[in-house]
């Protein structure tokens, strides 16, 4: 895994707008997303309460354990406010567990697990296998310049169905999982099955920051 940041425009080379982007800080790899967003020219803030959610221009839902995050959304009274903001057009980006939570349908999850219906897609939880089956691969990623994106898959989901209005951004290029959908976008909502925040490649976060600016 390459921990050196891939060359991206420095924050001061980007447009003057510095959007406030929340990182859902209930469980998962929060710190890495905060660092990536700051490097890409956003003002990252932690979101644990409805009033904090109401103050952001966009939201990152990090990787972690999707059913745990689902339960915590309920416990912190964030589930319905988050659904409402997504329906109102708030930009969002979910990685791994975040992709699961943004789905309209989730397979192989607990019957009491909640999801947000931010993207019209069916996602299969833990589709690539257990922790020991984690792997890395280079992906062609639509909308990201500069060559392939190094993708790290850790107990990752994949997309089994993408709705008519959903843009497929990346698929696994080869091997036993060739063709599986691992990155999508619908409007201002983006989801990846992998963890760009752990590789030092900041281009996916840069894409999301630009989406928030445009919104």
PDB file of C-alpha atoms in Angstrom:
ATOM      1  CA  UNK A   1       0.000   0.000   0.000  1.00  0.00           C
ATOM      2  CA  UNK A   2       1.398   3.381  -0.993  1.00  0.00           C
ATOM      3  CA  UNK A   3       1.103   5.943   1.789  1.00  0.00           C
ATOM      4  CA  UNK A   4       2.537   8.819  -0.246  1.00  0.00           C
ATOM      5  CA  UNK A   5      -0.087  11.249  -1.540  1.00  0.00           C
ATOM      6  CA  UNK A   6      -0.651  11.130  -5.278  1.00  0.00           C
ATOM      7  CA  UNK A   7      -0.029  14.501  -6.848  1.00  0.00           C
ATOM      8  CA  UNK A   8      -3.188  16.606  -6.685  1.00  0.00           C
ATOM      9  CA  UNK A   9      -3.775  20.348  -6.826  1.00  0.00           C
ATOM     10  CA  UNK A  10      -2.775  21.936  -3.545  1.00  0.00           C
ATOM     11  CA  UNK A  11      -5.578  23.419  -1.484  1.00  0.00           C
ATOM     12  CA  UNK A  12      -4.495  26.979  -2.287  1.00  0.00           C
ATOM     13  CA  UNK A  13      -4.525  26.139  -6.029  1.00  0.00           C
ATOM     14  CA  UNK A  14      -8.181  25.172  -5.917  1.00  0.00           C
ATOM     15  CA  UNK A  15     -11.083  27.618  -6.123  1.00  0.00           C
ATOM     16  CA  UNK A  16     -11.489  29.977  -3.177  1.00  0.00           C
ATOM     17  CA  UNK A  17     -14.631  28.231  -1.959  1.00  0.00           C
ATOM     18  CA  UNK A  18     -13.832  26.101   1.085  1.00  0.00           C
ATOM     19  CA  UNK A  19     -16.969  24.039   1.719  1.00  0.00           C
ATOM     20  CA  UNK A  20     -17.756  22.656   5.139  1.00  0.00           C
ATOM     21  CA  UNK A  21     -17.906  18.876   4.796  1.00  0.00           C
ATOM     22  CA  UNK A  22     -18.908  16.691   7.697  1.00  0.00           C
ATOM     23  CA  UNK A  23     -17.477  13.276   8.462  1.00  0.00           C
ATOM     24  CA  UNK A  24     -19.944  11.013  10.248  1.00  0.00           C
ATOM     25  CA  UNK A  25     -17.988  10.312  13.430  1.00  0.00           C
ATOM     26  CA  UNK A  26     -19.906   7.456  15.021  1.00  0.00           C
ATOM     27  CA  UNK A  27     -17.611   4.559  14.084  1.00  0.00           C
ATOM     28  CA  UNK A  28     -14.976   3.740  11.477  1.00  0.00           C
ATOM     29  CA  UNK A  29     -11.942   5.394   9.870  1.00  0.00           C
ATOM     30  CA  UNK A  30     -12.915   8.996  10.569  1.00  0.00           C
ATOM     31  CA  UNK A  31      -9.458  10.569  10.981  1.00  0.00           C
ATOM     32  CA  UNK A  32      -8.237   9.511   7.533  1.00  0.00           C
ATOM     33  CA  UNK A  33     -11.214  11.131   5.796  1.00  0.00           C
ATOM     34  CA  UNK A  34     -10.763  14.331   7.796  1.00  0.00           C
ATOM     35  CA  UNK A  35      -7.130  14.577   6.680  1.00  0.00           C
ATOM     36  CA  UNK A  36      -7.972  13.869   3.028  1.00  0.00           C
ATOM     37  CA  UNK A  37     -10.749  16.469   2.928  1.00  0.00           C
ATOM     38  CA  UNK A  38      -8.542  19.138   4.506  1.00  0.00           C
ATOM     39  CA  UNK A  39      -5.817  18.473   1.942  1.00  0.00           C
ATOM     40  CA  UNK A  40      -8.366  18.819  -0.877  1.00  0.00           C
ATOM     41  CA  UNK A  41      -9.465  22.281   0.226  1.00  0.00           C
ATOM     42  CA  UNK A  42     -12.515  21.557   2.385  1.00  0.00           C
ATOM     43  CA  UNK A  43     -13.218  22.484   5.987  1.00  0.00           C
ATOM     44  CA  UNK A  44     -13.859  19.080   7.623  1.00  0.00           C
ATOM     45  CA  UNK A  45     -15.967  18.833  10.770  1.00  0.00           C
ATOM     46  CA  UNK A  46     -17.104  15.878  12.840  1.00  0.00           C
ATOM     47  CA  UNK A  47     -20.821  15.064  12.805  1.00  0.00           C
ATOM     48  CA  UNK A  48     -22.446  13.257  15.726  1.00  0.00           C
ATOM     49  CA  UNK A  49     -25.594  15.321  16.322  1.00  0.00           C
ATOM     50  CA  UNK A  50     -28.502  16.559  14.178  1.00  0.00           C
ATOM     51  CA  UNK A  51     -27.502  20.199  14.632  1.00  0.00           C
ATOM     52  CA  UNK A  52     -23.993  19.411  13.352  1.00  0.00           C
ATOM     53  CA  UNK A  53     -25.460  17.641  10.329  1.00  0.00           C
ATOM     54  CA  UNK A  54     -27.677  20.646   9.609  1.00  0.00           C
ATOM     55  CA  UNK A  55     -24.625  22.929   9.376  1.00  0.00           C
ATOM     56  CA  UNK A  56     -22.598  21.076   6.715  1.00  0.00           C
ATOM     57  CA  UNK A  57     -22.548  21.430   2.929  1.00  0.00           C
ATOM     58  CA  UNK A  58     -21.870  17.718   2.362  1.00  0.00           C
ATOM     59  CA  UNK A  59     -21.163  14.549   4.314  1.00  0.00           C
ATOM     60  CA  UNK A  60     -18.704  11.647   4.194  1.00  0.00           C
ATOM     61  CA  UNK A  61     -19.870   8.319   5.608  1.00  0.00           C
ATOM     62  CA  UNK A  62     -16.693   6.375   6.388  1.00  0.00           C
ATOM     63  CA  UNK A  63     -15.853   2.707   6.299  1.00  0.00           C
ATOM     64  CA  UNK A  64     -16.337   0.640   9.425  1.00  0.00           C
ATOM     65  CA  UNK A  65     -19.082  -1.809  10.367  1.00  0.00           C
ATOM     66  CA  UNK A  66     -22.313  -0.948   8.584  1.00  0.00           C
ATOM     67  CA  UNK A  67     -24.724  -2.487  11.080  1.00  0.00           C
ATOM     68  CA  UNK A  68     -22.943  -0.764  13.982  1.00  0.00           C
ATOM     69  CA  UNK A  69     -23.134   2.596  12.195  1.00  0.00           C
ATOM     70  CA  UNK A  70     -26.806   1.901  11.418  1.00  0.00           C
ATOM     71  CA  UNK A  71     -27.565   1.280  15.098  1.00  0.00           C
ATOM     72  CA  UNK A  72     -25.651   4.396  16.130  1.00  0.00           C
ATOM     73  CA  UNK A  73     -27.540   6.555  13.622  1.00  0.00           C
ATOM     74  CA  UNK A  74     -30.714   5.532  15.452  1.00  0.00           C
ATOM     75  CA  UNK A  75     -29.194   5.986  18.914  1.00  0.00           C
ATOM     76  CA  UNK A  76     -27.908   9.493  18.084  1.00  0.00           C
ATOM     77  CA  UNK A  77     -31.205  10.555  16.436  1.00  0.00           C
ATOM     78  CA  UNK A  78     -29.434  11.050  13.110  1.00  0.00           C
ATOM     79  CA  UNK A  79     -31.184   8.515  10.893  1.00  0.00           C
ATOM     80  CA  UNK A  80     -34.227  10.541   9.828  1.00  0.00           C
ATOM     81  CA  UNK A  81     -32.411  13.909   9.655  1.00  0.00           C
ATOM     82  CA  UNK A  82     -29.794  12.306   7.412  1.00  0.00           C
ATOM     83  CA  UNK A  83     -32.434  10.732   5.172  1.00  0.00           C
ATOM     84  CA  UNK A  84     -34.163  14.099   4.933  1.00  0.00           C
ATOM     85  CA  UNK A  85     -30.988  15.947   3.954  1.00  0.00           C
ATOM     86  CA  UNK A  86     -30.186  13.356   1.291  1.00  0.00           C
ATOM     87  CA  UNK A  87     -33.694  13.705  -0.132  1.00  0.00           C
ATOM     88  CA  UNK A  88     -33.165  17.486  -0.184  1.00  0.00           C
ATOM     89  CA  UNK A  89     -30.035  17.080  -2.315  1.00  0.00           C
ATOM     90  CA  UNK A  90     -27.145  17.192   0.146  1.00  0.00           C
ATOM     91  CA  UNK A  91     -23.962  15.808  -1.460  1.00  0.00           C
ATOM     92  CA  UNK A  92     -22.630  12.680   0.236  1.00  0.00           C
ATOM     93  CA  UNK A  93     -19.781  10.244  -0.229  1.00  0.00           C
ATOM     94  CA  UNK A  94     -19.689   6.781   1.315  1.00  0.00           C
ATOM     95  CA  UNK A  95     -16.719   4.389   1.323  1.00  0.00           C
ATOM     96  CA  UNK A  96     -17.182   0.651   2.005  1.00  0.00           C
ATOM     97  CA  UNK A  97     -19.669   0.630   4.915  1.00  0.00           C
ATOM     98  CA  UNK A  98     -20.737   4.061   3.699  1.00  0.00           C
ATOM     99  CA  UNK A  99     -21.663   2.543   0.340  1.00  0.00           C
ATOM    100  CA  UNK A 100     -23.814  -0.047   2.124  1.00  0.00           C
ATOM    101  CA  UNK A 101     -25.605   2.629   4.131  1.00  0.00           C
ATOM    102  CA  UNK A 102     -26.272   4.776   1.046  1.00  0.00           C
ATOM    103  CA  UNK A 103     -27.953   1.895  -0.821  1.00  0.00           C
ATOM    104  CA  UNK A 104     -31.681   1.555  -1.417  1.00  0.00           C
ATOM    105  CA  UNK A 105     -31.429  -2.218  -0.884  1.00  0.00           C
ATOM    106  CA  UNK A 106     -28.837  -4.275   1.030  1.00  0.00           C
ATOM    107  CA  UNK A 107     -28.302  -8.025   0.716  1.00  0.00           C
ATOM    108  CA  UNK A 108     -26.744 -10.276   3.368  1.00  0.00           C
ATOM    109  CA  UNK A 109     -27.330  -7.884   6.228  1.00  0.00           C
ATOM    110  CA  UNK A 110     -29.277  -8.093   9.468  1.00  0.00           C
ATOM    111  CA  UNK A 111     -33.054  -7.657   9.174  1.00  0.00           C
ATOM    112  CA  UNK A 112     -33.011  -4.742  11.620  1.00  0.00           C
ATOM    113  CA  UNK A 113     -30.254  -2.829   9.787  1.00  0.00           C
ATOM    114  CA  UNK A 114     -31.238   0.591   8.455  1.00  0.00           C
ATOM    115  CA  UNK A 115     -30.135   2.154   5.178  1.00  0.00           C
ATOM    116  CA  UNK A 116     -30.437   5.638   3.713  1.00  0.00           C
ATOM    117  CA  UNK A 117     -31.600   5.163   0.088  1.00  0.00           C
ATOM    118  CA  UNK A 118     -29.228   7.863  -1.128  1.00  0.00           C
ATOM    119  CA  UNK A 119     -28.475   5.923  -4.335  1.00  0.00           C
ATOM    120  CA  UNK A 120     -30.817   3.666  -6.288  1.00  0.00           C
ATOM    121  CA  UNK A 121     -28.734   0.504  -6.023  1.00  0.00           C
ATOM    122  CA  UNK A 122     -28.660  -2.957  -4.517  1.00  0.00           C
ATOM    123  CA  UNK A 123     -25.476  -3.658  -2.555  1.00  0.00           C
ATOM    124  CA  UNK A 124     -24.253  -7.016  -1.262  1.00  0.00           C
ATOM    125  CA  UNK A 125     -22.542  -6.696   2.104  1.00  0.00           C
ATOM    126  CA  UNK A 126     -19.121  -8.397   2.563  1.00  0.00           C
ATOM    127  CA  UNK A 127     -19.365  -9.562  -1.055  1.00  0.00           C
ATOM    128  CA  UNK A 128     -15.603  -9.979  -1.561  1.00  0.00           C
ATOM    129  CA  UNK A 129     -15.180 -12.169   1.514  1.00  0.00           C
ATOM    130  CA  UNK A 130     -13.764 -11.901   5.009  1.00  0.00           C
ATOM    131  CA  UNK A 131     -10.903  -9.775   6.366  1.00  0.00           C
ATOM    132  CA  UNK A 132      -8.337 -12.347   5.175  1.00  0.00           C
ATOM    133  CA  UNK A 133      -9.650 -11.905   1.618  1.00  0.00           C
ATOM    134  CA  UNK A 134      -8.715  -8.206   1.510  1.00  0.00           C
ATOM    135  CA  UNK A 135      -6.908  -7.148  -1.649  1.00  0.00           C
ATOM    136  CA  UNK A 136      -5.704  -4.181  -3.714  1.00  0.00           C
ATOM    137  CA  UNK A 137      -6.169  -3.450  -7.422  1.00  0.00           C
ATOM    138  CA  UNK A 138      -5.779  -0.547  -9.853  1.00  0.00           C
ATOM    139  CA  UNK A 139      -9.082   0.785 -11.211  1.00  0.00           C
ATOM    140  CA  UNK A 140      -9.984   3.014 -14.121  1.00  0.00           C
ATOM    141  CA  UNK A 141     -12.231   5.571 -12.407  1.00  0.00           C
ATOM    142  CA  UNK A 142     -14.550   7.694 -14.528  1.00  0.00           C
ATOM    143  CA  UNK A 143     -14.234  11.386 -13.716  1.00  0.00           C
ATOM    144  CA  UNK A 144     -10.791  11.114 -12.119  1.00  0.00           C
ATOM    145  CA  UNK A 145      -7.751  12.181 -14.144  1.00  0.00           C
ATOM    146  CA  UNK A 146      -4.170  11.037 -13.779  1.00  0.00           C
ATOM    147  CA  UNK A 147      -4.341   7.305 -14.414  1.00  0.00           C
ATOM    148  CA  UNK A 148      -5.710   4.366 -12.433  1.00  0.00           C
ATOM    149  CA  UNK A 149      -6.833   4.677  -8.813  1.00  0.00           C
ATOM    150  CA  UNK A 150      -5.287   2.229  -6.353  1.00  0.00           C
ATOM    151  CA  UNK A 151      -8.200   0.611  -4.535  1.00  0.00           C
ATOM    152  CA  UNK A 152      -8.024  -1.216  -1.198  1.00  0.00           C
ATOM    153  CA  UNK A 153     -10.877  -3.656  -0.514  1.00  0.00           C
ATOM    154  CA  UNK A 154     -11.416  -4.710   3.122  1.00  0.00           C
ATOM    155  CA  UNK A 155     -14.517  -6.872   3.753  1.00  0.00           C
ATOM    156  CA  UNK A 156     -15.949  -4.836   0.932  1.00  0.00           C
ATOM    157  CA  UNK A 157     -19.391  -4.764  -0.684  1.00  0.00           C
ATOM    158  CA  UNK A 158     -20.152  -4.648  -4.376  1.00  0.00           C
ATOM    159  CA  UNK A 159     -23.109  -3.256  -6.328  1.00  0.00           C
ATOM    160  CA  UNK A 160     -25.358  -5.965  -7.765  1.00  0.00           C
ATOM    161  CA  UNK A 161     -27.884  -3.571  -9.303  1.00  0.00           C
ATOM    162  CA  UNK A 162     -27.468   0.041 -10.357  1.00  0.00           C
ATOM    163  CA  UNK A 163     -30.598   2.023 -11.174  1.00  0.00           C
ATOM    164  CA  UNK A 164     -31.170   3.754 -14.503  1.00  0.00           C
ATOM    165  CA  UNK A 165     -30.048   7.129 -13.119  1.00  0.00           C
ATOM    166  CA  UNK A 166     -26.899   5.722 -11.486  1.00  0.00           C
ATOM    167  CA  UNK A 167     -23.548   6.268 -13.205  1.00  0.00           C
ATOM    168  CA  UNK A 168     -21.053   3.419 -12.848  1.00  0.00           C
ATOM    169  CA  UNK A 169     -17.662   4.978 -12.115  1.00  0.00           C
ATOM    170  CA  UNK A 170     -15.487   1.872 -11.733  1.00  0.00           C
ATOM    171  CA  UNK A 171     -15.561  -1.913 -12.038  1.00  0.00           C
ATOM    172  CA  UNK A 172     -13.024  -4.579 -11.096  1.00  0.00           C
ATOM    173  CA  UNK A 173     -10.902  -4.992 -14.241  1.00  0.00           C
ATOM    174  CA  UNK A 174      -9.822  -8.643 -14.046  1.00  0.00           C
ATOM    175  CA  UNK A 175      -9.658 -11.813 -11.993  1.00  0.00           C
ATOM    176  CA  UNK A 176     -12.515 -13.733 -10.377  1.00  0.00           C
ATOM    177  CA  UNK A 177     -14.432 -10.522  -9.608  1.00  0.00           C
ATOM    178  CA  UNK A 178     -14.001  -8.934 -13.049  1.00  0.00           C
ATOM    179  CA  UNK A 179     -16.877  -6.633 -13.943  1.00  0.00           C
ATOM    180  CA  UNK A 180     -18.176  -6.177 -10.415  1.00  0.00           C
ATOM    181  CA  UNK A 181     -19.325  -2.596  -9.830  1.00  0.00           C
ATOM    182  CA  UNK A 182     -17.312  -0.895  -7.076  1.00  0.00           C
ATOM    183  CA  UNK A 183     -17.918   2.844  -7.546  1.00  0.00           C
ATOM    184  CA  UNK A 184     -21.092   4.713  -8.481  1.00  0.00           C
ATOM    185  CA  UNK A 185     -22.612   8.176  -8.559  1.00  0.00           C
ATOM    186  CA  UNK A 186     -26.178   9.432  -8.599  1.00  0.00           C
ATOM    187  CA  UNK A 187     -26.475  13.205  -8.732  1.00  0.00           C
ATOM    188  CA  UNK A 188     -24.347  14.599  -5.908  1.00  0.00           C
ATOM    189  CA  UNK A 189     -23.997  11.274  -4.079  1.00  0.00           C
ATOM    190  CA  UNK A 190     -20.941   9.069  -4.637  1.00  0.00           C
ATOM    191  CA  UNK A 191     -20.084   5.666  -3.194  1.00  0.00           C
ATOM    192  CA  UNK A 192     -17.065   3.381  -3.426  1.00  0.00           C
ATOM    193  CA  UNK A 193     -16.631  -0.174  -2.177  1.00  0.00           C
ATOM    194  CA  UNK A 194     -12.991   0.572  -1.421  1.00  0.00           C
ATOM    195  CA  UNK A 195     -11.046   2.865   0.900  1.00  0.00           C
ATOM    196  CA  UNK A 196      -9.236   5.704  -0.957  1.00  0.00           C
ATOM    197  CA  UNK A 197      -8.533   7.382   2.366  1.00  0.00           C
ATOM    198  CA  UNK A 198      -5.925   4.745   3.305  1.00  0.00           C
ATOM    199  CA  UNK A 199      -3.733   4.890   0.172  1.00  0.00           C
ATOM    200  CA  UNK A 200      -2.668   8.524   0.039  1.00  0.00           C
ATOM    201  CA  UNK A 201      -4.412   8.934  -3.343  1.00  0.00           C
ATOM    202  CA  UNK A 202      -6.645  11.937  -2.757  1.00  0.00           C
ATOM    203  CA  UNK A 203      -8.327  12.159  -6.144  1.00  0.00           C
ATOM    204  CA  UNK A 204     -11.644  10.596  -5.107  1.00  0.00           C
ATOM    205  CA  UNK A 205     -11.896  13.042  -2.211  1.00  0.00           C
ATOM    206  CA  UNK A 206     -10.959  15.848  -4.583  1.00  0.00           C
ATOM    207  CA  UNK A 207     -13.793  14.803  -6.892  1.00  0.00           C
ATOM    208  CA  UNK A 208     -16.243  14.872  -3.986  1.00  0.00           C
ATOM    209  CA  UNK A 209     -15.063  18.269  -2.761  1.00  0.00           C
ATOM    210  CA  UNK A 210     -15.632  19.632  -6.276  1.00  0.00           C
ATOM    211  CA  UNK A 211     -19.124  18.095  -6.299  1.00  0.00           C
ATOM    212  CA  UNK A 212     -19.906  19.863  -3.024  1.00  0.00           C
ATOM    213  CA  UNK A 213     -18.616  23.152  -4.440  1.00  0.00           C
ATOM    214  CA  UNK A 214     -20.796  22.719  -7.496  1.00  0.00           C
ATOM    215  CA  UNK A 215     -23.856  22.008  -5.410  1.00  0.00           C
TER     216      UNK A 215
END
